[in-house]
Tab-separated table of C-alpha atoms in Angstrom:
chain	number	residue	atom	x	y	z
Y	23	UNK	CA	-13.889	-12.987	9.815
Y	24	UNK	CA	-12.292	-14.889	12.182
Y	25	UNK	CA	-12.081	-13.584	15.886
Y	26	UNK	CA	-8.545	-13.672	17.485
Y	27	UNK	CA	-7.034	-15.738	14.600
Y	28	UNK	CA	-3.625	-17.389	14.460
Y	29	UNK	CA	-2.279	-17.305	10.920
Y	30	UNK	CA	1.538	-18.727	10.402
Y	31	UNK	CA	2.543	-17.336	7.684
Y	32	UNK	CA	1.806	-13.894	5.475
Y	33	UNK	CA	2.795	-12.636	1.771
Y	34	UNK	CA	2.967	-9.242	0.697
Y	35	UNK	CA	2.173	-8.326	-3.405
Y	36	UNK	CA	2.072	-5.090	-4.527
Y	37	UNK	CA	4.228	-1.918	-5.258
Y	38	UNK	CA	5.446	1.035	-3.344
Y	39	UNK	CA	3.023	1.029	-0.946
Y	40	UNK	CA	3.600	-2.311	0.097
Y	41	UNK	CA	7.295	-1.928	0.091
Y	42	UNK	CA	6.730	0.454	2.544
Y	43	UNK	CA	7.931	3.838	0.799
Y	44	UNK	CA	8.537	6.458	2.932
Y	45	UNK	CA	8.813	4.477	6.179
Y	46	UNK	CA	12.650	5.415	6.080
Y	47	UNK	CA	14.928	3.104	8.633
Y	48	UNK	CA	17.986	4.695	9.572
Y	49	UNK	CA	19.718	1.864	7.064
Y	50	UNK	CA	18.381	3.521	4.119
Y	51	UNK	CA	15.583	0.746	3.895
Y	52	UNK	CA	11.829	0.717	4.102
Y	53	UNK	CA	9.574	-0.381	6.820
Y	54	UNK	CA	6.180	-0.295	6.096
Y	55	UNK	CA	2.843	-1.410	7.069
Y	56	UNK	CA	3.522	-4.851	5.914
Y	57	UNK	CA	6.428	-5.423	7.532
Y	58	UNK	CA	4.888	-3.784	10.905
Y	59	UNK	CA	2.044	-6.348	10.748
Y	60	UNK	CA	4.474	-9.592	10.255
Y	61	UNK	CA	5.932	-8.537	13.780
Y	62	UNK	CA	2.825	-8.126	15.135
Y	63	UNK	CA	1.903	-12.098	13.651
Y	64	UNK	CA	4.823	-13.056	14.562
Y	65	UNK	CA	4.687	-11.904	18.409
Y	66	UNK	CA	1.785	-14.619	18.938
Y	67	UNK	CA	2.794	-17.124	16.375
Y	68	UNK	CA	6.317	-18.945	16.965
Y	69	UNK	CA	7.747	-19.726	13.679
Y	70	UNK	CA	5.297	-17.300	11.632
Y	71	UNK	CA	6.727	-16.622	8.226
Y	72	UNK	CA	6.649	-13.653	5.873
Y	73	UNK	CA	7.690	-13.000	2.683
Y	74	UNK	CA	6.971	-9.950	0.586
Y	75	UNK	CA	6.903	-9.505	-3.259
Y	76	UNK	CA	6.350	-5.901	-3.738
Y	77	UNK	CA	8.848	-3.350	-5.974
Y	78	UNK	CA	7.798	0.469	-6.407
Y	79	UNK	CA	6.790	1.459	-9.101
Y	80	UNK	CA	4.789	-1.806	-10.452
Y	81	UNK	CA	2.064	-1.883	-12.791
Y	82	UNK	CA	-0.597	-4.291	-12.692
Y	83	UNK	CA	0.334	-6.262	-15.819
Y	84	UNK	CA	3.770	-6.576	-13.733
Y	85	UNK	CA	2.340	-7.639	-10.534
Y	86	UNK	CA	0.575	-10.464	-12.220
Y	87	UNK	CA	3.310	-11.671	-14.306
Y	88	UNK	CA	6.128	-11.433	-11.858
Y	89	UNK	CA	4.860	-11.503	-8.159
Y	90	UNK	CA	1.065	-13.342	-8.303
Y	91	UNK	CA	2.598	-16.759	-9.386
Y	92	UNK	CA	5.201	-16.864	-7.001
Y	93	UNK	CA	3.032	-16.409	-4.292
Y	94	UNK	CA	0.019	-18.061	-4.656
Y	95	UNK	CA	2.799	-21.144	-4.898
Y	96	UNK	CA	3.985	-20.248	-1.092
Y	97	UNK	CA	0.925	-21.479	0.463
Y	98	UNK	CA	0.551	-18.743	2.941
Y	99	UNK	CA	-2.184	-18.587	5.170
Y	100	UNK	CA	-3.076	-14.848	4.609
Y	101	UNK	CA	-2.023	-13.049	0.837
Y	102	UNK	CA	-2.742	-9.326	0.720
Y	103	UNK	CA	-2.587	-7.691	-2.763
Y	104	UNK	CA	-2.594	-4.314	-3.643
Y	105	UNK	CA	-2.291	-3.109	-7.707
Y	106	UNK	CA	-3.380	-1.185	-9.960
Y	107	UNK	CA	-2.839	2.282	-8.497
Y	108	UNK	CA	0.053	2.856	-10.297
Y	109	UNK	CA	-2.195	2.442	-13.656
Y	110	UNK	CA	-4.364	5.042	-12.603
Y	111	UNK	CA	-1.879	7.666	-12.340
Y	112	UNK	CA	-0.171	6.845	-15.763
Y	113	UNK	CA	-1.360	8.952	-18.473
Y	114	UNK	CA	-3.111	7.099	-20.666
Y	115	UNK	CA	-4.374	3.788	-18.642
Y	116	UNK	CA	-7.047	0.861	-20.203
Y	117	UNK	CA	-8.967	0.837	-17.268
Y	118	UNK	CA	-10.763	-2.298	-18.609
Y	119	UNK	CA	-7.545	-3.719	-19.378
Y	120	UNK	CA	-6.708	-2.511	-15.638
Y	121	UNK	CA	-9.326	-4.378	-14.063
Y	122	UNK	CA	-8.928	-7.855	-15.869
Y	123	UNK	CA	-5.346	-7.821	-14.609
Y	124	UNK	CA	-6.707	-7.424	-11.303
Y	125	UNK	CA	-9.373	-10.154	-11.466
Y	126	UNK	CA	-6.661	-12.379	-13.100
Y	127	UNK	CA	-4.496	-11.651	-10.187
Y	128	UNK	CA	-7.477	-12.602	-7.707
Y	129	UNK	CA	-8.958	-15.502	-9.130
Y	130	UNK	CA	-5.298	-17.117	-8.577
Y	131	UNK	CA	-4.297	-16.013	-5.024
Y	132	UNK	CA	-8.074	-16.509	-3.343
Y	133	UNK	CA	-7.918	-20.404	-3.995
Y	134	UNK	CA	-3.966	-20.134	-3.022
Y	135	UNK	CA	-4.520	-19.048	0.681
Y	136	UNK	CA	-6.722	-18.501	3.820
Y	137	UNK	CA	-7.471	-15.652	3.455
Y	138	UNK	CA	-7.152	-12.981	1.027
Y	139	UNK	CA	-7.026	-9.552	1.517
Y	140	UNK	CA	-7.589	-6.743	-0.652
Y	141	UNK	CA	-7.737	-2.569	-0.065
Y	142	UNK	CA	-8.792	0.626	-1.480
Y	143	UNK	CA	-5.852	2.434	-1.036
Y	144	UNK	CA	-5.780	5.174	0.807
Y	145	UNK	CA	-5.906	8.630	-1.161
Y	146	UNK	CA	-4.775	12.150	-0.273
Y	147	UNK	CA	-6.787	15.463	-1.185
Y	148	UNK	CA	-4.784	17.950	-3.845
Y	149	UNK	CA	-5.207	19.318	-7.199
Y	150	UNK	CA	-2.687	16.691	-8.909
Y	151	UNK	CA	-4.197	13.267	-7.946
Y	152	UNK	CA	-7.621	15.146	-8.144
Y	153	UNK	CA	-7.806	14.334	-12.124
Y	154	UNK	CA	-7.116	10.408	-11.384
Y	155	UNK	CA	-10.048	10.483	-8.714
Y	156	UNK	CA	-12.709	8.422	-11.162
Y	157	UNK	CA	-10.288	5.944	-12.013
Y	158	UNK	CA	-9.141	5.695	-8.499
Y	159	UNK	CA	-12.822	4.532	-7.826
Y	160	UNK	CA	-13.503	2.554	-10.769
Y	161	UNK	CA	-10.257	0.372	-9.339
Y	162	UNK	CA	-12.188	0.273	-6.165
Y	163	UNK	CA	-15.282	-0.384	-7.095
Y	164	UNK	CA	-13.923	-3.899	-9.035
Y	165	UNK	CA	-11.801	-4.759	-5.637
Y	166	UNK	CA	-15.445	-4.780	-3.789
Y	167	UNK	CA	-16.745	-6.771	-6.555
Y	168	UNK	CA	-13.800	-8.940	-6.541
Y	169	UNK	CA	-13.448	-9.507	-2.956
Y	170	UNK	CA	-17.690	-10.714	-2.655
Y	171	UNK	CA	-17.207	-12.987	-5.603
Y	172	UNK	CA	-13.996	-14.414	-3.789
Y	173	UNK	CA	-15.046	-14.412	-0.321
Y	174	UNK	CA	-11.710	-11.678	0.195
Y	175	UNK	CA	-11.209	-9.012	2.544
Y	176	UNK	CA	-11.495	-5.655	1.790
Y	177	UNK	CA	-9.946	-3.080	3.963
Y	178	UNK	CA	-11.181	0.369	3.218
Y	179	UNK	CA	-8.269	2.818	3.562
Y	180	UNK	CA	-9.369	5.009	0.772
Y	181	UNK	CA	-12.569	6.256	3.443
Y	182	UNK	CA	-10.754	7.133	6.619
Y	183	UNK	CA	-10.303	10.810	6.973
Y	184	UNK	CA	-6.666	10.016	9.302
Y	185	UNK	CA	-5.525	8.582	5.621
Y	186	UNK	CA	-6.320	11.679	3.832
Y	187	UNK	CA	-4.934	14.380	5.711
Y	188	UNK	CA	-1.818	15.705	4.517
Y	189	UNK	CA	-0.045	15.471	7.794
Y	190	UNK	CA	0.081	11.398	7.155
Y	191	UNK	CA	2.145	11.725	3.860
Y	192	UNK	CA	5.611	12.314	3.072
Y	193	UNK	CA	6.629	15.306	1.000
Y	194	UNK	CA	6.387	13.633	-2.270
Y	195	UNK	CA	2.562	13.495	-1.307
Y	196	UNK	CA	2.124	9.992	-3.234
Y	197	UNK	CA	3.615	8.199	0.388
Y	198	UNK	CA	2.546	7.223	3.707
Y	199	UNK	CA	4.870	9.057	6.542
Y	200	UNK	CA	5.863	6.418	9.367
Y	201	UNK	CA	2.524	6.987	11.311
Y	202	UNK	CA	0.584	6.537	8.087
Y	203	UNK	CA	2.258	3.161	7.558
Y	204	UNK	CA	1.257	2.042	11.537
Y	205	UNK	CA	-2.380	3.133	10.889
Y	206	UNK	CA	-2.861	1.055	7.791
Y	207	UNK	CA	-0.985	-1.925	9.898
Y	208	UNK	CA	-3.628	-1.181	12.663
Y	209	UNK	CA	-6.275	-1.544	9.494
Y	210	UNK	CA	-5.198	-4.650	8.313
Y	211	UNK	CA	-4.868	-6.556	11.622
Y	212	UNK	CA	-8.220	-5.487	12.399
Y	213	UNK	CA	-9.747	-7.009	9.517
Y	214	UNK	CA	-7.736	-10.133	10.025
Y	215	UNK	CA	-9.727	-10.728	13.610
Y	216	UNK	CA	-6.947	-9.439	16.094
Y	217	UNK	CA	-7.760	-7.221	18.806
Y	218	UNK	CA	-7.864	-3.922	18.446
Y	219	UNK	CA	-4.673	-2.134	19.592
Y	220	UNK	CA	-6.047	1.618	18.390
Y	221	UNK	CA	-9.630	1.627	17.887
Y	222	UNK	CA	-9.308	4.921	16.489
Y	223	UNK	CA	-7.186	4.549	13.875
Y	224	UNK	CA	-8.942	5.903	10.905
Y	225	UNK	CA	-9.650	9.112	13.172
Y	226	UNK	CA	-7.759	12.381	11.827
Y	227	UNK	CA	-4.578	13.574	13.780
Y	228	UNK	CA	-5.817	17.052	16.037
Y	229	UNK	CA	-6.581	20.350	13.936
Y	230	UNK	CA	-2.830	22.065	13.830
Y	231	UNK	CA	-2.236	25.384	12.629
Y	232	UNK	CA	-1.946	25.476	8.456
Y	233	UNK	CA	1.187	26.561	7.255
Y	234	UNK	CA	1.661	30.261	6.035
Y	235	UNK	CA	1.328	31.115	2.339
Y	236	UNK	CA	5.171	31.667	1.826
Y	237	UNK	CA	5.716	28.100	3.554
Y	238	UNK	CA	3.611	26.697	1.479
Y	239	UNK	CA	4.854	27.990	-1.462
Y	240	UNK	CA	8.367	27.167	-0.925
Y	241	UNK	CA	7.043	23.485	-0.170
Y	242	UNK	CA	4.839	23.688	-3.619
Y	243	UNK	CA	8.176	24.612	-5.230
Y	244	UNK	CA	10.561	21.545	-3.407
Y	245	UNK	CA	7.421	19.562	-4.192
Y	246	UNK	CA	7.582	20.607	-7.924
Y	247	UNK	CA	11.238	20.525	-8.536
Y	248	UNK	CA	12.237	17.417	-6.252
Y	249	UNK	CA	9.427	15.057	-6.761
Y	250	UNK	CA	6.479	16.029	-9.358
Y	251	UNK	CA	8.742	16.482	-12.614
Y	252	UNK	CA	10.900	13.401	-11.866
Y	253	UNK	CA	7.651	11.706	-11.504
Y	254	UNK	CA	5.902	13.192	-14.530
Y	255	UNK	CA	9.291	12.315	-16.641
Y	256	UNK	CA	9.177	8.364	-15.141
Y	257	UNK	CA	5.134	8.279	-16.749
Y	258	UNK	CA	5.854	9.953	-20.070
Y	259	UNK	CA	9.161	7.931	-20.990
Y	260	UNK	CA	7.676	4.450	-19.883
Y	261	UNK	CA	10.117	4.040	-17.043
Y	262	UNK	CA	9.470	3.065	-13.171
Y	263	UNK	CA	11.722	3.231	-10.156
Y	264	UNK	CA	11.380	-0.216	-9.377
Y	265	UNK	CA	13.289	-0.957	-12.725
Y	266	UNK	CA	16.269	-4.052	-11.929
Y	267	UNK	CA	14.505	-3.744	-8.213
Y	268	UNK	CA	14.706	-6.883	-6.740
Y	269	UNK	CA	11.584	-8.364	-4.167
Y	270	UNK	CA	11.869	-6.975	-1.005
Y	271	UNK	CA	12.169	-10.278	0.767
Y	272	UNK	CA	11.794	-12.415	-1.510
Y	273	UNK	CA	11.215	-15.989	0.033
Y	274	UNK	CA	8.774	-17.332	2.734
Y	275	UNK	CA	10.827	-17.467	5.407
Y	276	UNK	CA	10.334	-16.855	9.435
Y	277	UNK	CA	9.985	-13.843	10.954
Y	278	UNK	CA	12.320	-12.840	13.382
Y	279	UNK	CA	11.683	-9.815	15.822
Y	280	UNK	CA	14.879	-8.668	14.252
Y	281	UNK	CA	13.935	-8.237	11.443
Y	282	UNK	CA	11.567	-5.467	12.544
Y	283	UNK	CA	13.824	-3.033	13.895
């Protein structure tokens, strides 16, 4: 790892996490970590460029087929990819087929760039992602593989207790909240050699007072009605909500602080 690096340019592959869903602008748009670590780049790099490739809602097999190419032809000096996640959470998921995706998707970006970087994603506690938990890790365990074989950086999101604490996630509980997003931002520009803005990143928010049973229930029910069975119906019919999605910025282009707000 390099120590106070100056990369020019960074691409973004992945899905909703990437995109930066639920980092809400007041536009309507999403934010995200991604986008908060081009500005970042950008503040010491005149002329840095960013592009980024993710849609919600992509598979693996998608990622690879419509973002992985198009990148690793940008010549960026830093790629991060994040994939597979989506997979996990589908009902019935080829975890082998999964995990070949992902190398594919690897073994095509590493040579492609500086410096990849890859994550385990970061993973909140509660009964409904509870089932996916082993495949969550199987993913991870073939990113740490990956990233040794390919010299790649792993950033471990999926082991910092801030990340997993309920407070950090927007009511559909399968998104990062605003300060979520700048943690994982924080992460990332760690690992890339920067100095550290918040050391403490990964450390939990202060205890707060739980909710009382009838506020939680009422927030089980919203959960339930406004996010859960919407989400269950998207998995069972085939469908995504990235479907006719375009890139979020699709081209390579340079950052401007503008851009940020």
């Amino acid at each position: 790892m390099q120590t106070n690096p100056a990369h020019t340019s960074l691409v973004a592959v992945g899905d909703s996490f990437t995109e930066g869903m639920s980092d809400l602008l007041p536009d309507g748009s999403y934010r995200g970590w991604a986008d908060l670590l081009a500005a970042r780049m950008a503040a010491r790099t005149p002329g840095f460029r960013y592009a980024n490739l993710a849609v919600r809602g992509k598979l693996i097999g998608q990622i690879v087929e419509e973002q992985v190419g198009v990148a690793a032809a940008m010549g960026a000096d830093v790629i991060t990819l994040v994939g597979g996640l989506n997979d996990t959470l589908r009902p019935k998921c080829d975890m082998g087929r999964v995990k070949g995706l992902l190398t594919e998707a690897v073994e095509q970006l590493a040579p492609a760039c500086k410096q990849l970087v890859l994550m385990r994603s970061p993973g909140r506690q509660g009964p409904v992602l509870e089932r996916f938990r082993p495949r969550m890790e199987e993913l991870f365990a073939c990113v740490e593989e990956l990233a040794a074989r390919h010299d790649a950086l792993v950033v471990d999101l999926y082991g910092a207790p801030a990340l997993s604490d309920p407070r950090l996630w927007d009511v559909d509980r399968l998104h990062l909240t605003a300060e979520g997003h700048r943690r994982v931002a924080e992460a990332v520009w760690q690992a890339l050699g920067y100095e550290a803005e918040d050391p403490d990143w990964h450390v939990a928010p202060p205890p707060a007072l739980p909710p009382g049973w009838v506020a939680r229930r009422v927030a089980d029910v919203r959960f339930t009605r406004q996010h859960l069975l919407p989400w269950i119906g998207r998995r069972l019919t085939g469908r995504s909500s990235g479907d006719g999605r375009p890139a979020k910025r699709p081209e390579l282009l340079p950052y401007l602080m503008d851009d940020a707000e």
